[in-house]
Amino acid sequence: MDVAVTSSCFEHDIAFWESFLELVRILRPGGLLYLNAPSNYAVHRYPLDCWRFYPDAGLALCRWAATRGVAVDLAESFIGQQGAEGWCDFVAVFRKAGPGVLRRRGRIAGRAPAANILDGGAGGAPVREAERGQTDEMLAIAALQARLAEHEASLAERQAVIDAQAAALATGRDALAALRAEASDQAARLAAQEHALAVCAASLAASEASAGALGTRLAEAEASLRALHAEAAAMAAALATAEGHLGRVLGSRSWRLTAPLRAMLVRLQRG
């Protein structure tokens, strides 16, 4: 055969290394073997799922063949980038020993995203390229862990904000309780002041009533005083009139002529 191809089979083969030797055996000298097998992902039994292939699997198969007296070289191998379905395939091309050298127009690793490339196209020991120790799952896990760390940091920041808000809320509640207590005290003081004001108002009303009575009595006294003043004025006028009459009487001629008679009457009254 010029070319032999095996794809997605070796993971189910209980002795893929023997199958590898058989595939090399049927190649003509210088013939090529294309191998594709998963390097990762879920168990899928048809009917068994036995193996996964890592970056150096191609070199290991060449060495295994050499122990069995079969000369085969690794033309290239790589691990493909994880696709949408989650698989990362190990891909390798082997050349059975034969005349001449491998002539190629390119390599498969140049046609798709790949890592851990082994390029044996120069005919010597395969050259390593794009070495990567982490698998796609490890990189995905690391990315997820980084995102988780960011989320946890963000969560911690939010928790800190929530704690600060809770503390502020507790402080606000304490302040509110203090304000409520102060308001209660003020309400009690206001009630006491309102009671005192009511007592004062009652006392003021009584004082106003007493003042009204006193005003009435004062008005009555003033009226009585005015009457007394009027009466005194009338008496003064009458006295003045009487004094006038008396003065006229005392200054009259008849008063003088009767003076001896009055004196006699006085002596008679005295005995």
Short mmCIF file of N, CA and C in Angstrom, two decimals, residues 65-203:
data_model
loop_
_atom_site.label_atom_id
_atom_site.label_comp_id
_atom_site.label_asym_id
_atom_site.label_seq_id
_atom_site.Cartn_x
_atom_site.Cartn_y
_atom_site.Cartn_z
N ALA A 65 8.38 -0.09 17.25
CA ALA A 65 8.61 -0.80 15.98
C ALA A 65 10.08 -1.20 15.85
N ALA A 66 11.00 -0.34 16.27
CA ALA A 66 12.44 -0.65 16.18
C ALA A 66 12.77 -1.88 17.01
N THR A 67 12.10 -2.05 18.19
CA THR A 67 12.38 -3.23 19.01
C THR A 67 11.91 -4.50 18.33
N ARG A 68 11.02 -4.35 17.35
CA ARG A 68 10.53 -5.51 16.62
C ARG A 68 11.16 -5.61 15.24
N GLY A 69 12.22 -4.85 15.03
CA GLY A 69 12.96 -4.93 13.78
C GLY A 69 12.30 -4.24 12.62
N VAL A 70 11.37 -3.32 12.89
CA VAL A 70 10.66 -2.59 11.84
C VAL A 70 11.15 -1.15 11.87
N ALA A 71 11.67 -0.67 10.73
CA ALA A 71 12.20 0.69 10.64
C ALA A 71 11.10 1.62 10.14
N VAL A 72 10.71 2.58 10.96
CA VAL A 72 9.68 3.56 10.59
C VAL A 72 10.06 4.89 11.23
N ASP A 73 9.85 5.98 10.49
CA ASP A 73 10.18 7.32 10.97
C ASP A 73 8.90 8.14 11.18
N LEU A 74 9.00 9.08 12.09
CA LEU A 74 7.88 9.99 12.33
C LEU A 74 8.05 11.22 11.43
N ALA A 75 7.15 11.37 10.45
CA ALA A 75 7.19 12.53 9.56
C ALA A 75 6.68 13.79 10.28
N GLU A 76 5.61 13.65 11.02
CA GLU A 76 5.11 14.76 11.84
C GLU A 76 4.05 14.22 12.79
N SER A 77 3.86 14.97 13.91
CA SER A 77 2.75 14.69 14.82
C SER A 77 2.44 15.98 15.58
N PHE A 78 1.23 16.03 16.08
CA PHE A 78 0.82 17.21 16.87
C PHE A 78 -0.47 16.87 17.63
N ILE A 79 -0.83 17.76 18.53
CA ILE A 79 -2.12 17.68 19.21
C ILE A 79 -2.98 18.82 18.70
N GLY A 80 -4.09 18.47 18.10
CA GLY A 80 -4.98 19.50 17.57
C GLY A 80 -5.67 20.29 18.66
N GLN A 81 -6.00 21.51 18.31
CA GLN A 81 -6.71 22.37 19.26
C GLN A 81 -8.12 21.83 19.50
N GLN A 82 -8.59 22.01 20.72
CA GLN A 82 -9.90 21.48 21.10
C GLN A 82 -10.99 22.12 20.25
N GLY A 83 -11.84 21.26 19.68
CA GLY A 83 -12.93 21.74 18.84
C GLY A 83 -14.20 21.96 19.62
N ALA A 84 -15.26 22.30 18.88
CA ALA A 84 -16.53 22.61 19.51
C ALA A 84 -17.10 21.42 20.28
N GLU A 85 -16.82 20.20 19.83
CA GLU A 85 -17.33 19.01 20.51
C GLU A 85 -16.49 18.63 21.72
N GLY A 86 -15.31 19.30 21.90
CA GLY A 86 -14.50 19.03 23.08
C GLY A 86 -13.29 18.14 22.85
N TRP A 87 -13.17 17.55 21.66
CA TRP A 87 -12.07 16.62 21.41
C TRP A 87 -10.79 17.36 21.03
N CYS A 88 -9.66 16.81 21.48
CA CYS A 88 -8.32 17.22 21.00
C CYS A 88 -7.66 15.97 20.44
N ASP A 89 -7.45 15.93 19.13
CA ASP A 89 -6.93 14.71 18.50
C ASP A 89 -5.41 14.72 18.42
N PHE A 90 -4.84 13.52 18.64
CA PHE A 90 -3.43 13.29 18.33
C PHE A 90 -3.38 12.86 16.88
N VAL A 91 -2.57 13.57 16.09
CA VAL A 91 -2.44 13.28 14.66
C VAL A 91 -0.96 13.00 14.38
N ALA A 92 -0.70 11.91 13.63
CA ALA A 92 0.70 11.57 13.30
C ALA A 92 0.76 10.98 11.89
N VAL A 93 1.86 11.27 11.20
CA VAL A 93 2.15 10.67 9.89
C VAL A 93 3.50 9.96 10.00
N PHE A 94 3.50 8.66 9.67
CA PHE A 94 4.73 7.85 9.73
C PHE A 94 5.15 7.49 8.30
N ARG A 95 6.47 7.28 8.10
CA ARG A 95 7.00 6.84 6.81
C ARG A 95 7.82 5.58 7.04
N LYS A 96 7.41 4.56 6.31
CA LYS A 96 8.16 3.30 6.38
C LYS A 96 9.51 3.48 5.68
N ALA A 97 10.53 2.94 6.31
CA ALA A 97 11.88 3.11 5.74
C ALA A 97 11.89 2.64 4.29
N GLY A 98 12.58 3.43 3.43
CA GLY A 98 12.64 3.07 2.02
C GLY A 98 13.65 3.97 1.33
N PRO A 99 13.81 3.79 0.04
CA PRO A 99 14.81 4.58 -0.69
C PRO A 99 14.39 6.04 -0.75
N GLY A 100 15.36 6.91 -0.87
CA GLY A 100 15.07 8.34 -1.01
C GLY A 100 14.68 8.95 0.32
N VAL A 101 14.23 10.19 0.22
CA VAL A 101 13.79 10.93 1.40
C VAL A 101 12.36 11.38 1.19
N LEU A 102 11.74 11.77 2.30
CA LEU A 102 10.35 12.24 2.23
C LEU A 102 10.30 13.61 1.55
N ARG A 103 9.47 13.68 0.55
CA ARG A 103 9.24 14.95 -0.12
C ARG A 103 7.78 15.37 0.11
N ARG A 104 7.61 16.56 0.61
CA ARG A 104 6.24 17.00 0.91
C ARG A 104 6.05 18.45 0.49
N ARG A 105 4.82 18.81 0.29
CA ARG A 105 4.47 20.17 -0.10
C ARG A 105 4.05 21.02 1.11
N GLY A 106 3.97 20.43 2.24
CA GLY A 106 3.56 21.12 3.45
C GLY A 106 3.39 20.10 4.55
N ARG A 107 2.69 20.46 5.57
CA ARG A 107 2.42 19.52 6.65
C ARG A 107 1.01 19.77 7.17
N ILE A 108 0.45 18.74 7.77
CA ILE A 108 -0.92 18.85 8.27
C ILE A 108 -0.99 19.87 9.41
N ALA A 109 0.08 19.92 10.23
CA ALA A 109 0.10 20.85 11.36
C ALA A 109 -0.01 22.30 10.92
N GLY A 110 0.32 22.56 9.64
CA GLY A 110 0.20 23.93 9.15
C GLY A 110 -1.19 24.28 8.66
N ARG A 111 -2.09 23.31 8.67
CA ARG A 111 -3.42 23.54 8.15
C ARG A 111 -4.49 23.67 9.24
N ALA A 112 -4.08 23.52 10.49
CA ALA A 112 -5.05 23.59 11.59
C ALA A 112 -4.32 24.05 12.85
N PRO A 113 -5.02 24.70 13.78
CA PRO A 113 -4.38 25.09 15.04
C PRO A 113 -3.84 23.86 15.77
N ALA A 114 -2.57 23.91 16.17
CA ALA A 114 -1.93 22.73 16.75
C ALA A 114 -0.92 23.16 17.79
N ALA A 115 -0.60 22.22 18.69
CA ALA A 115 0.42 22.42 19.72
C ALA A 115 1.23 21.14 19.84
N ASN A 116 2.37 21.23 20.54
CA ASN A 116 3.23 20.07 20.75
C ASN A 116 3.55 19.37 19.43
N ILE A 117 4.04 20.16 18.47
CA ILE A 117 4.33 19.66 17.13
C ILE A 117 5.70 18.98 17.14
N LEU A 118 5.78 17.82 16.48
CA LEU A 118 7.04 17.15 16.20
C LEU A 118 7.18 17.08 14.69
N ASP A 119 8.16 17.77 14.15
CA ASP A 119 8.32 17.85 12.69
C ASP A 119 9.59 17.08 12.30
N GLY A 120 9.35 15.94 11.60
CA GLY A 120 10.48 15.12 11.13
C GLY A 120 10.69 15.24 9.64
N GLY A 121 10.19 16.30 9.04
CA GLY A 121 10.28 16.43 7.58
C GLY A 121 11.69 16.62 7.08
N ALA A 122 12.64 17.05 7.94
CA ALA A 122 14.03 17.26 7.48
C ALA A 122 14.81 15.97 7.39
N GLY A 123 14.23 14.87 7.87
CA GLY A 123 14.91 13.59 7.77
C GLY A 123 15.70 13.21 8.99
N GLY A 124 15.97 14.14 9.90
CA GLY A 124 16.70 13.81 11.11
C GLY A 124 15.74 13.59 12.27
N ALA A 125 16.23 13.87 13.50
CA ALA A 125 15.37 13.75 14.67
C ALA A 125 14.26 14.79 14.59
N PRO A 126 13.03 14.42 14.92
CA PRO A 126 11.92 15.38 14.85
C PRO A 126 12.20 16.62 15.71
N VAL A 127 11.84 17.76 15.16
CA VAL A 127 12.04 19.05 15.85
C VAL A 127 10.75 19.42 16.57
N ARG A 128 10.91 19.82 17.83
CA ARG A 128 9.74 20.19 18.63
C ARG A 128 9.37 21.66 18.38
N GLU A 129 8.08 21.89 18.25
CA GLU A 129 7.55 23.24 18.08
C GLU A 129 6.28 23.40 18.92
N ALA A 130 6.02 24.64 19.27
CA ALA A 130 4.77 24.98 19.99
C ALA A 130 4.55 24.08 21.19
N GLU A 131 5.63 23.90 21.96
CA GLU A 131 5.53 23.02 23.13
C GLU A 131 4.58 23.64 24.17
N ARG A 132 3.78 22.75 24.70
CA ARG A 132 2.83 23.20 25.73
C ARG A 132 2.60 22.05 26.69
N GLY A 133 2.84 22.33 27.98
CA GLY A 133 2.67 21.28 28.98
C GLY A 133 1.24 21.11 29.42
N GLN A 134 0.42 22.12 29.21
CA GLN A 134 -0.96 22.04 29.67
C GLN A 134 -1.87 21.58 28.54
N THR A 135 -2.79 20.72 28.87
CA THR A 135 -3.79 20.29 27.90
C THR A 135 -4.85 21.37 27.77
N ASP A 136 -5.70 21.22 26.75
CA ASP A 136 -6.77 22.21 26.57
C ASP A 136 -7.70 22.24 27.77
N GLU A 137 -7.97 21.04 28.35
CA GLU A 137 -8.82 21.01 29.54
C GLU A 137 -8.16 21.77 30.69
N MET A 138 -6.83 21.57 30.84
CA MET A 138 -6.13 22.28 31.91
C MET A 138 -6.18 23.78 31.69
N LEU A 139 -5.99 24.20 30.41
CA LEU A 139 -6.08 25.63 30.12
C LEU A 139 -7.49 26.15 30.37
N ALA A 140 -8.48 25.33 29.96
CA ALA A 140 -9.87 25.74 30.20
C ALA A 140 -10.16 25.83 31.69
N ILE A 141 -9.65 24.83 32.44
CA ILE A 141 -9.84 24.84 33.89
C ILE A 141 -9.15 26.05 34.50
N ALA A 142 -7.90 26.33 34.04
CA ALA A 142 -7.17 27.49 34.55
C ALA A 142 -7.93 28.78 34.26
N ALA A 143 -8.48 28.86 33.03
CA ALA A 143 -9.27 30.06 32.68
C ALA A 143 -10.51 30.17 33.56
N LEU A 144 -11.16 29.00 33.76
CA LEU A 144 -12.35 29.00 34.63
C LEU A 144 -11.98 29.35 36.06
N GLN A 145 -10.81 28.82 36.52
CA GLN A 145 -10.37 29.15 37.87
C GLN A 145 -10.05 30.63 38.00
N ALA A 146 -9.43 31.20 36.93
CA ALA A 146 -9.15 32.64 36.95
C ALA A 146 -10.44 33.44 37.00
N ARG A 147 -11.42 32.99 36.18
CA ARG A 147 -12.72 33.67 36.20
C ARG A 147 -13.38 33.50 37.55
N LEU A 148 -13.25 32.28 38.13
CA LEU A 148 -13.82 32.03 39.45
C LEU A 148 -13.16 32.93 40.49
N ALA A 149 -11.81 33.06 40.38
CA ALA A 149 -11.10 33.93 41.32
C ALA A 149 -11.57 35.37 41.18
N GLU A 150 -11.77 35.79 39.90
CA GLU A 150 -12.27 37.16 39.68
C GLU A 150 -13.67 37.31 40.27
N HIS A 151 -14.52 36.28 40.04
CA HIS A 151 -15.87 36.34 40.59
C HIS A 151 -15.84 36.34 42.11
N GLU A 152 -14.93 35.50 42.68
CA GLU A 152 -14.83 35.46 44.14
C GLU A 152 -14.34 36.80 44.68
N ALA A 153 -13.34 37.40 43.97
CA ALA A 153 -12.85 38.71 44.39
C ALA A 153 -13.97 39.75 44.29
N SER A 154 -14.70 39.67 43.15
CA SER A 154 -15.83 40.60 43.00
C SER A 154 -16.88 40.35 44.07
N LEU A 155 -17.11 39.05 44.36
CA LEU A 155 -18.08 38.70 45.40
C LEU A 155 -17.60 39.20 46.76
N ALA A 156 -16.28 39.06 47.00
CA ALA A 156 -15.73 39.55 48.27
C ALA A 156 -15.90 41.06 48.38
N GLU A 157 -15.64 41.76 47.25
CA GLU A 157 -15.82 43.21 47.26
C GLU A 157 -17.28 43.56 47.52
N ARG A 158 -18.17 42.81 46.83
CA ARG A 158 -19.60 43.08 47.04
C ARG A 158 -20.01 42.76 48.47
N GLN A 159 -19.42 41.64 49.00
CA GLN A 159 -19.72 41.27 50.38
C GLN A 159 -19.23 42.35 51.34
N ALA A 160 -18.02 42.90 51.02
CA ALA A 160 -17.49 43.98 51.85
C ALA A 160 -18.42 45.18 51.81
N VAL A 161 -18.91 45.49 50.60
CA VAL A 161 -19.86 46.60 50.47
C VAL A 161 -21.14 46.31 51.25
N ILE A 162 -21.61 45.04 51.13
CA ILE A 162 -22.83 44.65 51.85
C ILE A 162 -22.60 44.74 53.35
N ASP A 163 -21.41 44.27 53.81
CA ASP A 163 -21.10 44.34 55.24
C ASP A 163 -21.06 45.79 55.70
N ALA A 164 -20.42 46.64 54.86
CA ALA A 164 -20.36 48.06 55.22
C ALA A 164 -21.76 48.66 55.27
N GLN A 165 -22.58 48.28 54.28
CA GLN A 165 -23.95 48.77 54.26
C GLN A 165 -24.73 48.25 55.46
N ALA A 166 -24.48 46.96 55.82
CA ALA A 166 -25.16 46.40 56.99
C ALA A 166 -24.74 47.12 58.26
N ALA A 167 -23.41 47.40 58.35
CA ALA A 167 -22.93 48.15 59.52
C ALA A 167 -23.54 49.54 59.56
N ALA A 168 -23.58 50.19 58.39
CA ALA A 168 -24.19 51.52 58.33
C ALA A 168 -25.68 51.44 58.68
N LEU A 169 -26.33 50.36 58.20
CA LEU A 169 -27.75 50.18 58.52
C LEU A 169 -27.95 49.97 60.01
N ALA A 170 -27.04 49.15 60.62
CA ALA A 170 -27.13 48.93 62.07
C ALA A 170 -26.92 50.23 62.81
N THR A 171 -25.91 51.02 62.36
CA THR A 171 -25.68 52.33 62.97
C THR A 171 -26.89 53.22 62.80
N GLY A 172 -27.46 53.18 61.58
CA GLY A 172 -28.67 53.97 61.34
C GLY A 172 -29.83 53.53 62.22
N ARG A 173 -29.95 52.20 62.41
CA ARG A 173 -31.01 51.70 63.28
C ARG A 173 -30.81 52.16 64.72
N ASP A 174 -29.53 52.10 65.16
CA ASP A 174 -29.23 52.58 66.52
C ASP A 174 -29.56 54.05 66.64
N ALA A 175 -29.15 54.82 65.62
CA ALA A 175 -29.44 56.26 65.64
C ALA A 175 -30.95 56.50 65.62
N LEU A 176 -31.67 55.68 64.82
CA LEU A 176 -33.12 55.81 64.76
C LEU A 176 -33.76 55.48 66.10
N ALA A 177 -33.23 54.41 66.75
CA ALA A 177 -33.76 54.06 68.07
C ALA A 177 -33.51 55.19 69.06
N ALA A 178 -32.28 55.79 68.98
CA ALA A 178 -31.99 56.92 69.87
C ALA A 178 -32.91 58.09 69.58
N LEU A 179 -33.15 58.35 68.28
CA LEU A 179 -34.06 59.44 67.92
C LEU A 179 -35.48 59.16 68.41
N ARG A 180 -35.89 57.87 68.29
CA ARG A 180 -37.23 57.51 68.77
C ARG A 180 -37.33 57.70 70.28
N ALA A 181 -36.25 57.28 71.00
CA ALA A 181 -36.26 57.48 72.45
C ALA A 181 -36.30 58.96 72.78
N GLU A 182 -35.49 59.74 72.08
CA GLU A 182 -35.49 61.19 72.31
C GLU A 182 -36.85 61.79 71.97
N ALA A 183 -37.45 61.32 70.88
CA ALA A 183 -38.79 61.81 70.52
C ALA A 183 -39.81 61.45 71.58
N SER A 184 -39.67 60.22 72.15
CA SER A 184 -40.58 59.81 73.22
C SER A 184 -40.42 60.71 74.44
N ASP A 185 -39.13 61.00 74.78
CA ASP A 185 -38.88 61.91 75.90
C ASP A 185 -39.46 63.29 75.62
N GLN A 186 -39.25 63.76 74.41
CA GLN A 186 -39.78 65.07 74.05
C GLN A 186 -41.31 65.08 74.09
N ALA A 187 -41.91 63.96 73.64
CA ALA A 187 -43.37 63.86 73.70
C ALA A 187 -43.85 63.89 75.14
N ALA A 188 -43.12 63.19 76.05
CA ALA A 188 -43.50 63.21 77.46
C ALA A 188 -43.36 64.62 78.03
N ARG A 189 -42.22 65.27 77.69
CA ARG A 189 -42.03 66.64 78.16
C ARG A 189 -43.11 67.56 77.60
N LEU A 190 -43.47 67.35 76.33
CA LEU A 190 -44.51 68.17 75.72
C LEU A 190 -45.85 67.94 76.40
N ALA A 191 -46.13 66.67 76.72
CA ALA A 191 -47.38 66.37 77.42
C ALA A 191 -47.40 67.06 78.78
N ALA A 192 -46.22 67.01 79.50
CA ALA A 192 -46.15 67.68 80.80
C ALA A 192 -46.33 69.19 80.63
N GLN A 193 -45.69 69.74 79.60
CA GLN A 193 -45.84 71.17 79.35
C GLN A 193 -47.27 71.54 78.99
N GLU A 194 -47.92 70.67 78.20
CA GLU A 194 -49.31 70.91 77.84
C GLU A 194 -50.21 70.86 79.08
N HIS A 195 -49.90 69.90 80.00
CA HIS A 195 -50.67 69.82 81.24
C HIS A 195 -50.46 71.08 82.07
N ALA A 196 -49.16 71.50 82.20
CA ALA A 196 -48.88 72.73 82.95
C ALA A 196 -49.56 73.92 82.29
N LEU A 197 -49.56 73.94 80.96
CA LEU A 197 -50.22 75.03 80.24
C LEU A 197 -51.72 75.02 80.50
N ALA A 198 -52.31 73.82 80.56
CA ALA A 198 -53.74 73.72 80.86
C ALA A 198 -54.04 74.23 82.25
N VAL A 199 -53.14 73.85 83.21
CA VAL A 199 -53.32 74.35 84.58
C VAL A 199 -53.21 75.87 84.61
N CYS A 200 -52.18 76.40 83.90
CA CYS A 200 -52.01 77.85 83.82
C CYS A 200 -53.22 78.51 83.18
N ALA A 201 -53.74 77.86 82.12
CA ALA A 201 -54.91 78.42 81.44
C ALA A 201 -56.11 78.45 82.37
N ALA A 202 -56.28 77.36 83.15
CA ALA A 202 -57.39 77.33 84.11
C ALA A 202 -57.21 78.41 85.17
N SER A 203 -55.95 78.53 85.67
CA SER A 203 -55.67 79.56 86.66
C SER A 203 -55.89 80.94 86.09
#
